[in-house]
PDB file of C-alpha atoms in Angstrom:
ATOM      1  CA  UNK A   1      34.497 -42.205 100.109  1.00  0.00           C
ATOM      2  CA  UNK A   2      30.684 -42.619  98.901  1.00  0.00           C
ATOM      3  CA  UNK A   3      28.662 -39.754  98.135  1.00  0.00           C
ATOM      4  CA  UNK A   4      24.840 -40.240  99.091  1.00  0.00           C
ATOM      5  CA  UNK A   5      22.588 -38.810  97.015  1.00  0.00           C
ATOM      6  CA  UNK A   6      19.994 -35.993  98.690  1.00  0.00           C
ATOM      7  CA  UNK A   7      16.388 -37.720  98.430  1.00  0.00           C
ATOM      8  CA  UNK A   8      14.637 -36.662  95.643  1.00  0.00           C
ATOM      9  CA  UNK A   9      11.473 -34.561  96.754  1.00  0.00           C
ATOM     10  CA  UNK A  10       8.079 -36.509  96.220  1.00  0.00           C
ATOM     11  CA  UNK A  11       5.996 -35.133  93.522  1.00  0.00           C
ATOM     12  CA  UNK A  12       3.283 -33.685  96.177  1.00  0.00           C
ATOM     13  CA  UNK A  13       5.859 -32.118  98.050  1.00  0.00           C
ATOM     14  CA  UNK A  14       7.166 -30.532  94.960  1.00  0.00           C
ATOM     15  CA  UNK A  15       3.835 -29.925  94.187  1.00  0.00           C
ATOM     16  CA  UNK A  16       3.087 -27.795  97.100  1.00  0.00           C
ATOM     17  CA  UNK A  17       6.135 -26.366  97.198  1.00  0.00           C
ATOM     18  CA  UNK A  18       5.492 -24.669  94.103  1.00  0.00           C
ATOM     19  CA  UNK A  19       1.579 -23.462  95.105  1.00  0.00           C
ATOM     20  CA  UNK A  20       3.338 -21.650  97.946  1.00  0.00           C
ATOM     21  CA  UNK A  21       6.172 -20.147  95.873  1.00  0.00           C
ATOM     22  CA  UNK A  22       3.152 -19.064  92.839  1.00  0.00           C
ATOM     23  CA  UNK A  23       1.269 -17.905  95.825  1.00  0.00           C
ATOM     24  CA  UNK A  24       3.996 -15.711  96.862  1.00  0.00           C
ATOM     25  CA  UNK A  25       4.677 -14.527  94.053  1.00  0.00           C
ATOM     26  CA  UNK A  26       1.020 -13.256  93.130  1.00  0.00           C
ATOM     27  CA  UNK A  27       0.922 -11.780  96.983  1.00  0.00           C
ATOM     28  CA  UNK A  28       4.200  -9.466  95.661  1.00  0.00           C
ATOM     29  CA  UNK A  29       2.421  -8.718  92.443  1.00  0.00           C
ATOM     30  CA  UNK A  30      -0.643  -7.707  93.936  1.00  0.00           C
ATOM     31  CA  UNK A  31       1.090  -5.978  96.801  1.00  0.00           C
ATOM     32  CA  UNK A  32       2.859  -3.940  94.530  1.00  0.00           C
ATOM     33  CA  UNK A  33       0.366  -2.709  92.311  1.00  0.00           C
ATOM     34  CA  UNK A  34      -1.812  -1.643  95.314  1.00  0.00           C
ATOM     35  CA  UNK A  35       1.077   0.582  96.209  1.00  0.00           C
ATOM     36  CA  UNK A  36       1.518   2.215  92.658  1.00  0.00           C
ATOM     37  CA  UNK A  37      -2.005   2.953  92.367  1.00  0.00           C
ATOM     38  CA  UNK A  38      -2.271   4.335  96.173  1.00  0.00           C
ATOM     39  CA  UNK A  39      -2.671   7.925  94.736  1.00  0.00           C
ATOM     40  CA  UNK A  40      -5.085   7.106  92.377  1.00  0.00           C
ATOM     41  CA  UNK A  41      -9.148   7.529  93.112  1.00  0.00           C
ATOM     42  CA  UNK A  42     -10.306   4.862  94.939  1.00  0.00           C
ATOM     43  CA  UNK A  43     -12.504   2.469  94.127  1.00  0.00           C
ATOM     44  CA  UNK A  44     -16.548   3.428  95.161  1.00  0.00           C
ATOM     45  CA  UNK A  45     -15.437   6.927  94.424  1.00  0.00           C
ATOM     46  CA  UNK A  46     -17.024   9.012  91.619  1.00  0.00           C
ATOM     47  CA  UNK A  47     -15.338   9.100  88.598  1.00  0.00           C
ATOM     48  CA  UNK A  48     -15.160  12.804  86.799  1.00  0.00           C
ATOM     49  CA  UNK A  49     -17.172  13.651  84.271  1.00  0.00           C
ATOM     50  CA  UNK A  50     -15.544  14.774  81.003  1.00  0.00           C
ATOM     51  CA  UNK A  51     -16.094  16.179  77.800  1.00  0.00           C
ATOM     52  CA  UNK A  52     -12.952  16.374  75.508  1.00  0.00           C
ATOM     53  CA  UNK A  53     -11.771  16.672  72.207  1.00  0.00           C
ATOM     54  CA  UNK A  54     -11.374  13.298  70.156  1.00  0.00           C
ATOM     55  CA  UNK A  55      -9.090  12.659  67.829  1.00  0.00           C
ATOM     56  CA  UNK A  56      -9.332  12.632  64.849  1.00  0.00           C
ATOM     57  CA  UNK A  57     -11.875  15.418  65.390  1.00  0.00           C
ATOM     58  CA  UNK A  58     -15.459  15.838  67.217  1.00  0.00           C
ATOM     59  CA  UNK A  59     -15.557  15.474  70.541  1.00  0.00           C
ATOM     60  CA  UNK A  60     -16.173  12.290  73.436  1.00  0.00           C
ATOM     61  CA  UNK A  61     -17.840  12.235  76.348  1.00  0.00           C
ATOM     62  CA  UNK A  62     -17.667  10.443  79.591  1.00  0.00           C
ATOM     63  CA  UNK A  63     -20.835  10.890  81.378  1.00  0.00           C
ATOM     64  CA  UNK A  64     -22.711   8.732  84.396  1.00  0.00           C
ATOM     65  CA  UNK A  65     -24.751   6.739  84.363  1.00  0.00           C
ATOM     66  CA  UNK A  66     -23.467   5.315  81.442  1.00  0.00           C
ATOM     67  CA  UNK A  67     -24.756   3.331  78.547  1.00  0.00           C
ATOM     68  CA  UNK A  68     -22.371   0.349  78.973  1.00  0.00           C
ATOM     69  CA  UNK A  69     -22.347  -1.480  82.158  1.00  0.00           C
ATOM     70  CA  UNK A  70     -18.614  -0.764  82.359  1.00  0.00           C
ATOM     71  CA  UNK A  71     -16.225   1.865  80.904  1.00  0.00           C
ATOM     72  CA  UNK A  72     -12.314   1.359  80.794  1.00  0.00           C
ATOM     73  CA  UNK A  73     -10.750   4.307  80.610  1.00  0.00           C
ATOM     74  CA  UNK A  74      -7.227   4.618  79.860  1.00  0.00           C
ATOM     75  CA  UNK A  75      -4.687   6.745  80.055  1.00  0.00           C
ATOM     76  CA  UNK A  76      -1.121   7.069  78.224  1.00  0.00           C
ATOM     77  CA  UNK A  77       1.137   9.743  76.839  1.00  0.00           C
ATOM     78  CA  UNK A  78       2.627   9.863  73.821  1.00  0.00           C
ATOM     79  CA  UNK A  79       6.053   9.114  75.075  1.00  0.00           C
ATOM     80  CA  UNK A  80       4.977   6.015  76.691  1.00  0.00           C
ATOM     81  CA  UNK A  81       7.082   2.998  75.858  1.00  0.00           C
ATOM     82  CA  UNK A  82       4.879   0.522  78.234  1.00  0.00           C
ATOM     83  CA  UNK A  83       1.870   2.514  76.853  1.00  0.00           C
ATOM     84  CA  UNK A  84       2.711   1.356  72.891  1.00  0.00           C
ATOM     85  CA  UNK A  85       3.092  -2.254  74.103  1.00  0.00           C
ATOM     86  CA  UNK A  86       0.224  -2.508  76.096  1.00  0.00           C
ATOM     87  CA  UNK A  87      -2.609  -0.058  74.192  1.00  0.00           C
ATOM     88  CA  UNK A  88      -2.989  -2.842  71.411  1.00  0.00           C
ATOM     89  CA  UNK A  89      -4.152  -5.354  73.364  1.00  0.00           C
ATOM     90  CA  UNK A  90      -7.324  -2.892  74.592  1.00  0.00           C
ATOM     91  CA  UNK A  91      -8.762  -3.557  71.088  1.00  0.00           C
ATOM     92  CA  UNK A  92      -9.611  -7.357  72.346  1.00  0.00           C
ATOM     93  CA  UNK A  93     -12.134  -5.709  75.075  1.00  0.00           C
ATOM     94  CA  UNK A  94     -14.652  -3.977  73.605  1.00  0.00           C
ATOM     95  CA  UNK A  95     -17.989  -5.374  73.560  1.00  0.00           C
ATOM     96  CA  UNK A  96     -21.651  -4.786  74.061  1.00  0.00           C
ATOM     97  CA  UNK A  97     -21.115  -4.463  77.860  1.00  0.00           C
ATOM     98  CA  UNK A  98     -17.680  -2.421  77.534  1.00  0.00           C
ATOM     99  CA  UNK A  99     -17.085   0.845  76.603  1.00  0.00           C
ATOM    100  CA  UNK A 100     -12.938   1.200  76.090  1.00  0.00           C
ATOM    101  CA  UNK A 101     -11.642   4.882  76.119  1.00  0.00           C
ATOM    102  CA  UNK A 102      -8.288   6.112  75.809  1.00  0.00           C
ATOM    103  CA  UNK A 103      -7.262   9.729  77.110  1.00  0.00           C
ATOM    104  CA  UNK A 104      -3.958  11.319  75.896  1.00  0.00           C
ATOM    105  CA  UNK A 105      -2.296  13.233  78.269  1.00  0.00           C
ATOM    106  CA  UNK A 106       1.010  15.259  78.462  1.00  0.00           C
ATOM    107  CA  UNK A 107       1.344  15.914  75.018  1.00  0.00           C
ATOM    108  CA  UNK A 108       2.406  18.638  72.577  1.00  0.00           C
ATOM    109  CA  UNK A 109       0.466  18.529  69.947  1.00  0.00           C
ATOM    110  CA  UNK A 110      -2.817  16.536  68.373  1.00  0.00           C
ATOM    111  CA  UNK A 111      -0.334  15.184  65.508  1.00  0.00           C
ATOM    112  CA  UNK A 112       1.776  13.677  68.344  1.00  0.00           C
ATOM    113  CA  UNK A 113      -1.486  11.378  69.626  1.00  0.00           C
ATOM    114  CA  UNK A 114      -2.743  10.744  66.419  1.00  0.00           C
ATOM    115  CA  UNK A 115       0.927   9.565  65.160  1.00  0.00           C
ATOM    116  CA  UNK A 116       1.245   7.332  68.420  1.00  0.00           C
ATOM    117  CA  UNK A 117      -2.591   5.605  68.276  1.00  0.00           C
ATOM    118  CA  UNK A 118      -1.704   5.199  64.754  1.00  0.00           C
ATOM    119  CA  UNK A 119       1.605   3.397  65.464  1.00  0.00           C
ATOM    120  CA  UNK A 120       0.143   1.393  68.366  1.00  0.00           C
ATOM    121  CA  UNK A 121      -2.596   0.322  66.308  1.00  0.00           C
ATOM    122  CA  UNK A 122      -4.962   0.847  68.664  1.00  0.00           C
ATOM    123  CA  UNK A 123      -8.926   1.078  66.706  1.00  0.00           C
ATOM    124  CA  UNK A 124     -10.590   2.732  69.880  1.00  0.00           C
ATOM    125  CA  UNK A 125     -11.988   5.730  70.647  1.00  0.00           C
ATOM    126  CA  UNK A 126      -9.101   8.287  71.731  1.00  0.00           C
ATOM    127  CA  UNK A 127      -9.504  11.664  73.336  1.00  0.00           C
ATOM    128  CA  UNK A 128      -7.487  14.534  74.186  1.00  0.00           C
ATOM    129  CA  UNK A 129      -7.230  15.535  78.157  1.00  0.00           C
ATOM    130  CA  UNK A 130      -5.720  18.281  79.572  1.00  0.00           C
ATOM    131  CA  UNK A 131      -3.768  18.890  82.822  1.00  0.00           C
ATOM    132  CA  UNK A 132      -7.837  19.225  84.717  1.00  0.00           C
ATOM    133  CA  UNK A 133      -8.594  15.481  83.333  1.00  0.00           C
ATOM    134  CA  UNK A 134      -5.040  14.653  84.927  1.00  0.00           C
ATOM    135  CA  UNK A 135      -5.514  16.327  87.955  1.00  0.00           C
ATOM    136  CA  UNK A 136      -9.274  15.457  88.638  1.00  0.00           C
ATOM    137  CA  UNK A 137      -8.640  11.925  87.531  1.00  0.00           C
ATOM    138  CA  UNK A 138      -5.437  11.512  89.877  1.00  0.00           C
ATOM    139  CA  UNK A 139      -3.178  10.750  87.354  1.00  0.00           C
ATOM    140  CA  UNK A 140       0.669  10.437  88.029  1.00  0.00           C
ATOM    141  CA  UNK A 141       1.817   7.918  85.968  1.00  0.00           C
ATOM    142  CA  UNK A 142       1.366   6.315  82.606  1.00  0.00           C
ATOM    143  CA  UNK A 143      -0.114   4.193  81.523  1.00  0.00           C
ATOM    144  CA  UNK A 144      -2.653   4.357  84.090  1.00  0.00           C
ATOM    145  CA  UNK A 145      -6.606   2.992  83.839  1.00  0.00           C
ATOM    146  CA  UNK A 146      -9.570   2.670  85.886  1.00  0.00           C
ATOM    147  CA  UNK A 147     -13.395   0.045  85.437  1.00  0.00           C
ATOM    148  CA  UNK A 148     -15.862   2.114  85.963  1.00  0.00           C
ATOM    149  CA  UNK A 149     -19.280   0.996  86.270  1.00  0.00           C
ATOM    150  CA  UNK A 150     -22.512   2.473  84.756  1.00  0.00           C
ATOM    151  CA  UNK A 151     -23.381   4.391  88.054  1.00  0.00           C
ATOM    152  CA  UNK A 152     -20.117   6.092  87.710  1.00  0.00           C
ATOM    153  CA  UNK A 153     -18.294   4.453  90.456  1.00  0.00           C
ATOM    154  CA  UNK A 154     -14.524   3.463  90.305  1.00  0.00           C
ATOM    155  CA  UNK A 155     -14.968  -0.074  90.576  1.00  0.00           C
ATOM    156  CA  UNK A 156     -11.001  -0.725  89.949  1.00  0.00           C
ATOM    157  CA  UNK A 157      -7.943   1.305  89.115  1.00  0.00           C
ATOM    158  CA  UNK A 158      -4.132   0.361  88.255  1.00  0.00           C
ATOM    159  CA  UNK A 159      -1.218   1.159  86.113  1.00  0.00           C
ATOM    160  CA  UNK A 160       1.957   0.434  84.315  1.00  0.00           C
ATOM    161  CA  UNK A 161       1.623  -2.723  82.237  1.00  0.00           C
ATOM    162  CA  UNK A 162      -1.110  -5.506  82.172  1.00  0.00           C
ATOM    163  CA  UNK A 163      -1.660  -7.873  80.157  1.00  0.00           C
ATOM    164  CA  UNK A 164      -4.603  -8.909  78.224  1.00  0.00           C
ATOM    165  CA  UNK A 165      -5.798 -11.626  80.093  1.00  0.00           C
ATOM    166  CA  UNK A 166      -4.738  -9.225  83.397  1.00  0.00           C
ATOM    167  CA  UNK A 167      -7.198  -6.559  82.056  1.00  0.00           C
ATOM    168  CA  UNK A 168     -10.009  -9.256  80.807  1.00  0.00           C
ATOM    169  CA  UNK A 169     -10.117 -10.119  84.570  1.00  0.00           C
ATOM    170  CA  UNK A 170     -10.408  -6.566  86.094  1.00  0.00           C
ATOM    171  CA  UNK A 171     -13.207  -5.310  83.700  1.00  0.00           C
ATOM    172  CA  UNK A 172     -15.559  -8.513  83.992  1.00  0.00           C
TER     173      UNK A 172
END
């Protein structure tokens, strides 16, 4: 008995093969993180304005129309395992034309934050929300974020985990 070997596949059939499969596979991605941020204020919306305590002490302020042209504003808890993994890689994004904010919610106490920004490293300004900044800014899971232009209008939201490059691309 002989065995025939299959035909190898031609490089621009392998080629293509792959653009469809990396296509599908950024359709699922993309699919999937409209549906985890469905709940979430959508983008055009106004974002709320907030004044809140900052940690280490004083307080921050979110107000539109803003000096930057955009604002990232980020949201974790304290308890966060994707939240310490991502939050470092925030410090790469500010700039002259970015304003990066992160807002603690659901935690106990100010020590809490401060121990968890200090752990994660992150060199940003933090503040402290309360249950209002999670209700007005539709948060139900962490971490979750939102671009928000100078106007004050969502210009786009997500959450769970992102990379840097992933983030670089939603607030340019």
């Amino acid at each position: 008995m002989s065995k025939t070997a299959s035909p190898v596949p031609s490089e621009p059939r392998r080629r293509s093969r792959w653009l469809a499969e990396m296509a599908l596979v950024l359709m699922l991605v993309a699919g999937f993180s409209l549906w985890l941020s469905r709940h979430m204020l959508d983008s055009g919306e106004p974002a709320p304005a907030e004044t809140l305590p900052a940690v280490p002490a004083g307080t921050g302020t979110l107000q539109w129309p803003a000096a930057h042209s955009k604002t990232l504003v980020y949201f974790f808890a304290p308890w966060c395992a994707v939240c310490k993994v991502s939050m470092p890689s925030l410090n790469l994004l500010s700039g002259d034309d970015l304003r990066v904010v992160v807002i603690a919610l659901d935690w106990q106490n100010q020590a809490e934050v401060e121990a968890f920004v200090h752990s994660s490293d992150f060199q940003g300004e933090v503040l402290l929300g309360t249950a209002g900044t999670m209700q007005r800014w539709q948060i139900d899971a962490f971490p979750s974020y939102y671009v928000v232009g100078r106007d004050g209008k969502v210009l786009h939201r997500d959450r769970g985990f992102t990379t840097p490059p992933g983030l670089l691309l939603r607030t340019r």
